[in-house]
């Protein structure tokens, strides 16, 4: 259901039971039971220029917000419609963080994605739509859903069984030096259903899957990383699942595009047009320069790995002595180059 100024949340029937699906034979279709939504009322206009809400709710920004201090997302569900505006640090050099603790959920939306912004002091960016810029986003047991707008930061850290979801209208970009753009901690989850992840930390990793962390990519693009670490690093008890989307146009020096020490399952999607270059001062300069370097378990039943180049072995896939790989179904590894 749609209504201007309202956000649909979920349906419940008149008995208070949550409704997840309706078939043509259900009582709801016959009209014997009623449905209602939990989210009533329009978004609350947010007019403050120097602070963000301290109570949960559904808010729409009427102006840019400049933060001098870190913001802790209130308990419950907080929805921020950026409305084409910017949330940024009042002083670019200040360490302003966004923290999402246990029991808190932050949903970022943007109802005005066509508005352009240009910032030339401190952080330099040119971007369309709403923008949230901070030094660090810490998801400390809570959840962050990016439904729209762009989050620009040094790093997003997911800890304490927290979760991050990136959907089709959202984007995440790292702008400067960091050890890892997105760090997925123990028992934490990052789900990418769409949107753009522009991994640009320069001296760090793109996505780090720590022990018992999970990264599932169902859609979207992960692109434009340029650095000397992996675009995706999956630790020995981590889990990376690729069902859709594209990992492309990344360039790594002295390392692999994807390093898998854990479990990497690929049933769809595309890994294409990436470059793994050697470092000229390495004694064995091309040893780690692979598109996918597999030391764990790699199972590929679908999708395509194509048109990648590597200075080391494995233009498409390199399996070392501790790795196991299984290719089946409609899996394609084609037109890759190992120098």
CSV table of C-alpha atoms in Angstrom, one decimal:
chain,number,residue,atom,x,y,z
A,1,UNK,CA,0.0,0.0,0.0
A,2,UNK,CA,1.1,3.6,-0.7
A,3,UNK,CA,0.1,6.9,0.7
A,4,UNK,CA,2.0,10.2,0.5
A,5,UNK,CA,3.8,11.0,3.7
A,6,UNK,CA,3.2,7.5,5.1
A,7,UNK,CA,5.5,4.5,5.3
A,8,UNK,CA,4.0,1.0,5.2
A,9,UNK,CA,5.4,-1.2,7.9
A,10,UNK,CA,3.7,-4.5,8.1
A,11,UNK,CA,0.2,-6.0,8.2
A,12,UNK,CA,-1.6,-7.6,11.2
A,13,UNK,CA,-5.0,-9.2,11.2
A,14,UNK,CA,-7.8,-8.2,13.6
A,15,UNK,CA,-6.7,-11.0,15.9
A,16,UNK,CA,-3.3,-9.4,16.3
A,17,UNK,CA,-1.4,-12.0,14.2
A,18,UNK,CA,1.2,-10.9,11.7
A,19,UNK,CA,0.3,-11.6,8.1
A,20,UNK,CA,3.1,-12.5,5.8
A,21,UNK,CA,1.2,-13.7,2.7
A,22,UNK,CA,-2.4,-13.9,1.4
A,23,UNK,CA,-3.8,-16.5,-1.0
A,24,UNK,CA,-7.0,-16.2,-2.9
A,25,UNK,CA,-8.8,-18.5,-0.6
A,26,UNK,CA,-7.8,-16.7,2.7
A,27,UNK,CA,-10.5,-15.2,4.9
A,28,UNK,CA,-8.9,-11.8,4.3
A,29,UNK,CA,-9.8,-12.0,0.6
A,30,UNK,CA,-13.3,-13.1,1.5
A,31,UNK,CA,-13.7,-10.0,3.7
A,32,UNK,CA,-14.2,-11.8,7.0
A,33,UNK,CA,-11.1,-10.4,8.6
A,34,UNK,CA,-9.6,-6.9,8.5
A,35,UNK,CA,-6.0,-5.8,8.0
A,36,UNK,CA,-4.2,-2.8,9.4
A,37,UNK,CA,-0.7,-1.4,9.4
A,38,UNK,CA,1.4,-0.6,12.5
A,39,UNK,CA,2.9,2.6,11.1
A,40,UNK,CA,0.3,5.4,11.1
A,41,UNK,CA,0.7,9.1,10.4
A,42,UNK,CA,3.0,11.1,8.2
A,43,UNK,CA,6.7,11.7,8.8
A,44,UNK,CA,7.7,14.3,11.4
A,45,UNK,CA,9.5,17.3,9.9
A,46,UNK,CA,13.0,17.6,11.3
A,47,UNK,CA,14.2,21.2,11.4
A,48,UNK,CA,17.2,21.2,13.7
A,49,UNK,CA,20.5,22.1,11.9
A,50,UNK,CA,22.8,20.7,14.6
A,51,UNK,CA,21.3,17.6,16.1
A,52,UNK,CA,19.4,14.4,15.2
A,53,UNK,CA,16.5,12.8,17.0
A,54,UNK,CA,16.7,11.4,20.5
A,55,UNK,CA,13.4,9.5,20.3
A,56,UNK,CA,12.4,6.8,17.8
A,57,UNK,CA,10.1,7.7,15.0
A,58,UNK,CA,9.7,8.5,11.3
A,59,UNK,CA,11.5,11.8,10.4
A,60,UNK,CA,12.0,13.8,7.2
A,61,UNK,CA,14.8,16.4,7.0
A,62,UNK,CA,13.8,19.9,6.1
A,63,UNK,CA,17.4,21.1,5.9
A,64,UNK,CA,21.0,20.0,6.2
A,65,UNK,CA,22.2,18.8,9.6
A,66,UNK,CA,25.8,19.6,10.9
A,67,UNK,CA,26.9,17.4,13.7
A,68,UNK,CA,29.5,18.5,16.3
A,69,UNK,CA,29.2,15.3,18.4
A,70,UNK,CA,28.6,11.6,17.8
A,71,UNK,CA,25.0,10.5,17.6
A,72,UNK,CA,23.6,7.3,19.3
A,73,UNK,CA,20.4,6.1,17.5
A,74,UNK,CA,17.6,5.9,20.0
A,75,UNK,CA,16.0,2.6,21.1
A,76,UNK,CA,13.4,1.2,18.8
A,77,UNK,CA,13.0,2.0,15.0
A,78,UNK,CA,14.2,5.3,13.7
A,79,UNK,CA,13.5,6.2,10.0
A,80,UNK,CA,15.4,9.1,8.5
A,81,UNK,CA,14.2,10.4,5.1
A,82,UNK,CA,17.2,12.5,4.0
A,83,UNK,CA,14.8,14.3,1.6
A,84,UNK,CA,17.8,15.3,-0.6
A,85,UNK,CA,19.7,16.9,2.3
A,86,UNK,CA,23.1,16.3,3.9
A,87,UNK,CA,24.1,15.0,7.4
A,88,UNK,CA,27.7,15.9,7.8
A,89,UNK,CA,30.3,16.9,10.4
A,90,UNK,CA,30.3,20.5,11.5
A,91,UNK,CA,34.1,20.4,11.6
A,92,UNK,CA,35.6,18.0,9.0
A,93,UNK,CA,38.5,17.1,11.2
A,94,UNK,CA,36.3,16.1,14.2
A,95,UNK,CA,35.8,12.4,15.0
A,96,UNK,CA,32.0,12.2,14.7
A,97,UNK,CA,30.5,8.7,14.8
A,98,UNK,CA,27.0,7.2,14.3
A,99,UNK,CA,26.4,4.4,16.9
A,100,UNK,CA,23.5,1.9,16.6
A,101,UNK,CA,23.3,0.0,19.9
A,102,UNK,CA,21.4,-3.2,20.8
A,103,UNK,CA,17.6,-2.6,20.5
A,104,UNK,CA,18.0,0.1,17.9
A,105,UNK,CA,17.2,0.1,14.2
A,106,UNK,CA,18.1,2.9,11.8
A,107,UNK,CA,16.5,3.0,8.3
A,108,UNK,CA,17.9,5.6,5.8
A,109,UNK,CA,15.6,6.7,3.0
A,110,UNK,CA,15.8,9.5,0.4
A,111,UNK,CA,12.7,10.9,-1.2
A,112,UNK,CA,14.6,13.5,-3.3
A,113,UNK,CA,17.4,11.5,-5.0
A,114,UNK,CA,17.8,14.0,-7.8
A,115,UNK,CA,19.2,16.9,-5.8
A,116,UNK,CA,23.0,17.4,-6.3
A,117,UNK,CA,25.5,18.4,-3.6
A,118,UNK,CA,29.1,19.6,-3.9
A,119,UNK,CA,31.4,20.0,-0.9
A,120,UNK,CA,34.9,21.4,-1.4
A,121,UNK,CA,36.2,22.0,2.1
A,122,UNK,CA,37.3,19.0,4.2
A,123,UNK,CA,35.8,16.0,2.5
A,124,UNK,CA,35.4,16.6,-1.3
A,125,UNK,CA,32.4,15.0,-2.9
A,126,UNK,CA,29.9,15.5,-5.7
A,127,UNK,CA,26.9,13.4,-5.3
A,128,UNK,CA,23.2,13.2,-6.2
A,129,UNK,CA,20.6,12.7,-3.5
A,130,UNK,CA,20.8,12.7,0.3
A,131,UNK,CA,24.1,12.1,2.1
A,132,UNK,CA,25.1,10.9,5.5
A,133,UNK,CA,28.8,11.5,6.2
A,134,UNK,CA,30.6,10.5,9.4
A,135,UNK,CA,34.0,9.3,10.6
A,136,UNK,CA,32.6,5.9,11.5
A,137,UNK,CA,29.3,4.0,11.7
A,138,UNK,CA,29.3,1.5,14.6
A,139,UNK,CA,26.5,-1.1,14.4
A,140,UNK,CA,26.9,-2.4,18.0
A,141,UNK,CA,24.2,-5.0,18.1
A,142,UNK,CA,21.5,-2.9,16.3
A,143,UNK,CA,20.6,-2.8,12.6
A,144,UNK,CA,21.1,-0.4,9.8
A,145,UNK,CA,19.0,-0.5,6.6
A,146,UNK,CA,20.1,1.7,3.7
A,147,UNK,CA,17.0,2.1,1.5
A,148,UNK,CA,18.1,5.3,-0.1
A,149,UNK,CA,20.7,8.0,-0.1
A,150,UNK,CA,24.5,7.6,0.3
A,151,UNK,CA,26.5,6.8,3.4
A,152,UNK,CA,30.1,8.2,3.1
A,153,UNK,CA,32.5,7.3,5.9
A,154,UNK,CA,35.9,5.9,6.8
A,155,UNK,CA,34.5,2.6,8.0
A,156,UNK,CA,31.4,0.7,9.0
A,157,UNK,CA,32.0,-1.7,11.8
A,158,UNK,CA,29.3,-4.4,12.6
A,159,UNK,CA,29.7,-6.0,16.1
A,160,UNK,CA,27.7,-7.7,18.8
A,161,UNK,CA,25.5,-9.7,16.4
A,162,UNK,CA,24.5,-6.5,14.5
A,163,UNK,CA,23.3,-6.4,10.9
A,164,UNK,CA,23.6,-4.1,7.9
A,165,UNK,CA,21.3,-4.2,4.8
A,166,UNK,CA,21.9,-2.3,1.6
A,167,UNK,CA,19.0,-2.1,-0.8
A,168,UNK,CA,18.6,-1.1,-4.4
A,169,UNK,CA,18.3,2.7,-4.0
A,170,UNK,CA,21.1,3.0,-1.4
A,171,UNK,CA,24.9,3.5,-1.7
A,172,UNK,CA,27.9,3.2,0.7
A,173,UNK,CA,31.3,4.7,-0.1
A,174,UNK,CA,34.5,5.0,1.9
A,175,UNK,CA,36.5,8.2,1.2
A,176,UNK,CA,39.9,7.9,2.9
A,177,UNK,CA,42.4,5.7,4.7
A,178,UNK,CA,40.9,2.9,6.7
A,179,UNK,CA,41.9,-0.7,7.7
A,180,UNK,CA,38.5,-2.0,6.3
A,181,UNK,CA,35.5,-0.2,4.7
A,182,UNK,CA,33.0,-2.7,6.1
A,183,UNK,CA,34.0,-5.0,8.9
A,184,UNK,CA,31.6,-7.9,9.7
A,185,UNK,CA,32.3,-9.2,13.2
A,186,UNK,CA,31.5,-12.6,14.9
A,187,UNK,CA,27.9,-13.6,14.3
A,188,UNK,CA,27.2,-10.4,12.4
A,189,UNK,CA,25.5,-10.1,9.0
A,190,UNK,CA,25.8,-7.9,6.0
A,191,UNK,CA,23.2,-8.4,3.3
A,192,UNK,CA,23.5,-6.6,0.0
A,193,UNK,CA,20.2,-6.8,-2.0
A,194,UNK,CA,21.1,-4.0,-4.4
A,195,UNK,CA,22.6,-0.5,-4.6
A,196,UNK,CA,26.2,0.4,-4.9
A,197,UNK,CA,29.2,-0.3,-2.6
A,198,UNK,CA,32.1,1.8,-3.7
A,199,UNK,CA,35.1,0.4,-1.8
A,200,UNK,CA,37.8,3.0,-1.8
A,201,UNK,CA,39.8,2.8,1.4
A,202,UNK,CA,43.1,2.9,-0.5
A,203,UNK,CA,45.3,1.2,2.2
A,204,UNK,CA,42.8,-1.3,3.6
A,205,UNK,CA,40.3,-4.0,2.8
A,206,UNK,CA,36.9,-3.5,1.1
A,207,UNK,CA,34.7,-6.0,3.0
A,208,UNK,CA,36.3,-8.0,5.9
A,209,UNK,CA,34.3,-11.1,7.0
A,210,UNK,CA,35.6,-12.0,10.4
A,211,UNK,CA,35.3,-15.4,12.0
A,212,UNK,CA,31.6,-16.6,11.9
A,213,UNK,CA,30.6,-13.4,10.1
A,214,UNK,CA,28.3,-13.6,7.0
A,215,UNK,CA,28.2,-11.5,3.8
A,216,UNK,CA,25.4,-12.3,1.4
A,217,UNK,CA,25.3,-10.4,-2.0
A,218,UNK,CA,22.0,-10.8,-3.8
A,219,UNK,CA,22.4,-7.8,-6.1
A,220,UNK,CA,24.0,-4.4,-6.7
A,221,UNK,CA,27.5,-3.6,-7.6
A,222,UNK,CA,30.8,-3.7,-5.7
A,223,UNK,CA,33.3,-1.6,-7.6
A,224,UNK,CA,36.1,0.9,-8.0
A,225,UNK,CA,38.4,-0.4,-5.2
A,226,UNK,CA,42.0,0.5,-5.8
A,227,UNK,CA,44.5,-0.5,-3.2
A,228,UNK,CA,46.9,-3.2,-2.0
A,229,UNK,CA,44.5,-5.3,0.1
A,230,UNK,CA,41.6,-7.6,-0.9
A,231,UNK,CA,38.3,-6.2,-2.1
A,232,UNK,CA,36.7,-9.1,-0.1
A,233,UNK,CA,38.6,-11.0,2.6
A,234,UNK,CA,36.8,-14.0,4.1
A,235,UNK,CA,38.4,-15.5,7.2
A,236,UNK,CA,38.6,-19.2,7.9
A,237,UNK,CA,35.2,-19.5,9.6
A,238,UNK,CA,33.5,-16.7,7.6
A,239,UNK,CA,30.8,-17.2,5.0
A,240,UNK,CA,30.4,-15.3,1.7
A,241,UNK,CA,27.5,-16.1,-0.5
A,242,UNK,CA,27.1,-14.6,-4.0
A,243,UNK,CA,23.6,-15.1,-5.6
A,244,UNK,CA,23.4,-12.0,-7.8
A,245,UNK,CA,25.0,-8.6,-8.5
A,246,UNK,CA,28.3,-7.6,-9.9
A,247,UNK,CA,31.9,-7.3,-8.6
A,248,UNK,CA,33.7,-5.3,-11.2
A,249,UNK,CA,36.2,-2.7,-12.1
A,250,UNK,CA,38.4,-3.2,-9.0
A,251,UNK,CA,42.2,-3.0,-9.1
A,252,UNK,CA,44.5,-4.6,-6.4
A,253,UNK,CA,48.3,-4.5,-6.2
A,254,UNK,CA,50.1,-7.4,-4.6
A,255,UNK,CA,47.0,-9.2,-3.5
A,256,UNK,CA,43.9,-11.1,-4.7
A,257,UNK,CA,40.6,-9.4,-5.6
A,258,UNK,CA,38.8,-12.0,-3.4
A,259,UNK,CA,40.7,-14.0,-0.7
A,260,UNK,CA,38.7,-16.9,0.6
A,261,UNK,CA,39.9,-18.8,3.7
A,262,UNK,CA,36.4,-19.8,4.7
A,263,UNK,CA,33.3,-20.8,2.7
A,264,UNK,CA,32.5,-19.0,-0.5
A,265,UNK,CA,29.3,-20.2,-2.3
A,266,UNK,CA,28.5,-18.7,-5.7
A,267,UNK,CA,25.2,-19.5,-7.4
A,268,UNK,CA,24.7,-16.4,-9.5
A,269,UNK,CA,26.1,-12.9,-10.1
A,270,UNK,CA,29.2,-11.9,-12.0
A,271,UNK,CA,32.9,-11.2,-11.2
A,272,UNK,CA,34.3,-9.4,-14.1
A,273,UNK,CA,36.8,-6.8,-15.4
A,274,UNK,CA,38.9,-6.8,-12.3
A,275,UNK,CA,42.7,-6.5,-12.2
A,276,UNK,CA,45.1,-8.1,-9.7
A,277,UNK,CA,48.6,-6.6,-10.3
A,278,UNK,CA,52.0,-7.6,-8.8
A,279,UNK,CA,54.1,-5.3,-6.8
A,280,UNK,CA,57.4,-4.7,-8.5
A,281,UNK,CA,59.4,-4.9,-5.2
A,282,UNK,CA,58.1,-8.3,-4.2
A,283,UNK,CA,60.7,-11.1,-4.3
A,284,UNK,CA,58.0,-13.4,-5.6
A,285,UNK,CA,56.1,-10.5,-7.0
A,286,UNK,CA,53.0,-12.1,-8.4
A,287,UNK,CA,52.4,-15.0,-6.0
A,288,UNK,CA,49.3,-13.5,-4.3
A,289,UNK,CA,48.0,-11.6,-7.4
A,290,UNK,CA,44.9,-13.6,-8.3
A,291,UNK,CA,41.3,-12.8,-9.1
A,292,UNK,CA,40.1,-15.4,-6.5
A,293,UNK,CA,42.6,-17.0,-4.2
A,294,UNK,CA,40.9,-19.9,-2.5
A,295,UNK,CA,42.5,-21.5,0.6
A,296,UNK,CA,39.1,-22.6,2.0
A,297,UNK,CA,36.0,-24.1,0.3
A,298,UNK,CA,34.7,-22.6,-2.9
A,299,UNK,CA,31.5,-24.0,-4.4
A,300,UNK,CA,30.2,-22.5,-7.7
A,301,UNK,CA,26.9,-23.7,-9.2
A,302,UNK,CA,26.1,-20.7,-11.2
A,303,UNK,CA,27.1,-17.2,-12.2
A,304,UNK,CA,30.1,-16.1,-14.3
A,305,UNK,CA,33.8,-15.2,-13.6
A,306,UNK,CA,35.0,-13.5,-16.8
A,307,UNK,CA,37.4,-11.0,-18.3
A,308,UNK,CA,39.6,-10.6,-15.3
A,309,UNK,CA,43.4,-10.3,-15.4
A,310,UNK,CA,46.0,-11.4,-12.8
A,311,UNK,CA,49.7,-11.2,-12.8
A,312,UNK,CA,49.8,-14.4,-10.8
A,313,UNK,CA,48.3,-17.8,-11.3
A,314,UNK,CA,44.6,-18.0,-11.7
A,315,UNK,CA,43.2,-15.4,-14.0
A,316,UNK,CA,39.8,-16.5,-12.8
A,317,UNK,CA,40.4,-18.9,-9.9
A,318,UNK,CA,43.5,-20.0,-8.0
A,319,UNK,CA,43.2,-22.9,-5.5
A,320,UNK,CA,46.2,-23.4,-3.3
A,321,UNK,CA,47.2,-26.5,-1.4
A,322,UNK,CA,44.8,-26.1,1.4
A,323,UNK,CA,41.8,-25.2,-0.7
A,324,UNK,CA,38.9,-27.2,-2.1
A,325,UNK,CA,36.8,-26.1,-5.1
A,326,UNK,CA,33.7,-27.6,-6.7
A,327,UNK,CA,32.3,-26.4,-10.0
A,328,UNK,CA,28.9,-27.6,-11.1
A,329,UNK,CA,25.6,-26.6,-12.7
A,330,UNK,CA,25.7,-23.5,-14.9
A,331,UNK,CA,29.0,-22.1,-13.5
A,332,UNK,CA,31.2,-20.3,-16.0
A,333,UNK,CA,34.8,-19.3,-15.7
A,334,UNK,CA,35.7,-17.9,-19.1
A,335,UNK,CA,38.0,-15.4,-20.9
A,336,UNK,CA,40.2,-14.6,-17.9
A,337,UNK,CA,44.0,-13.9,-18.3
A,338,UNK,CA,46.9,-15.0,-16.1
A,339,UNK,CA,50.2,-13.4,-17.0
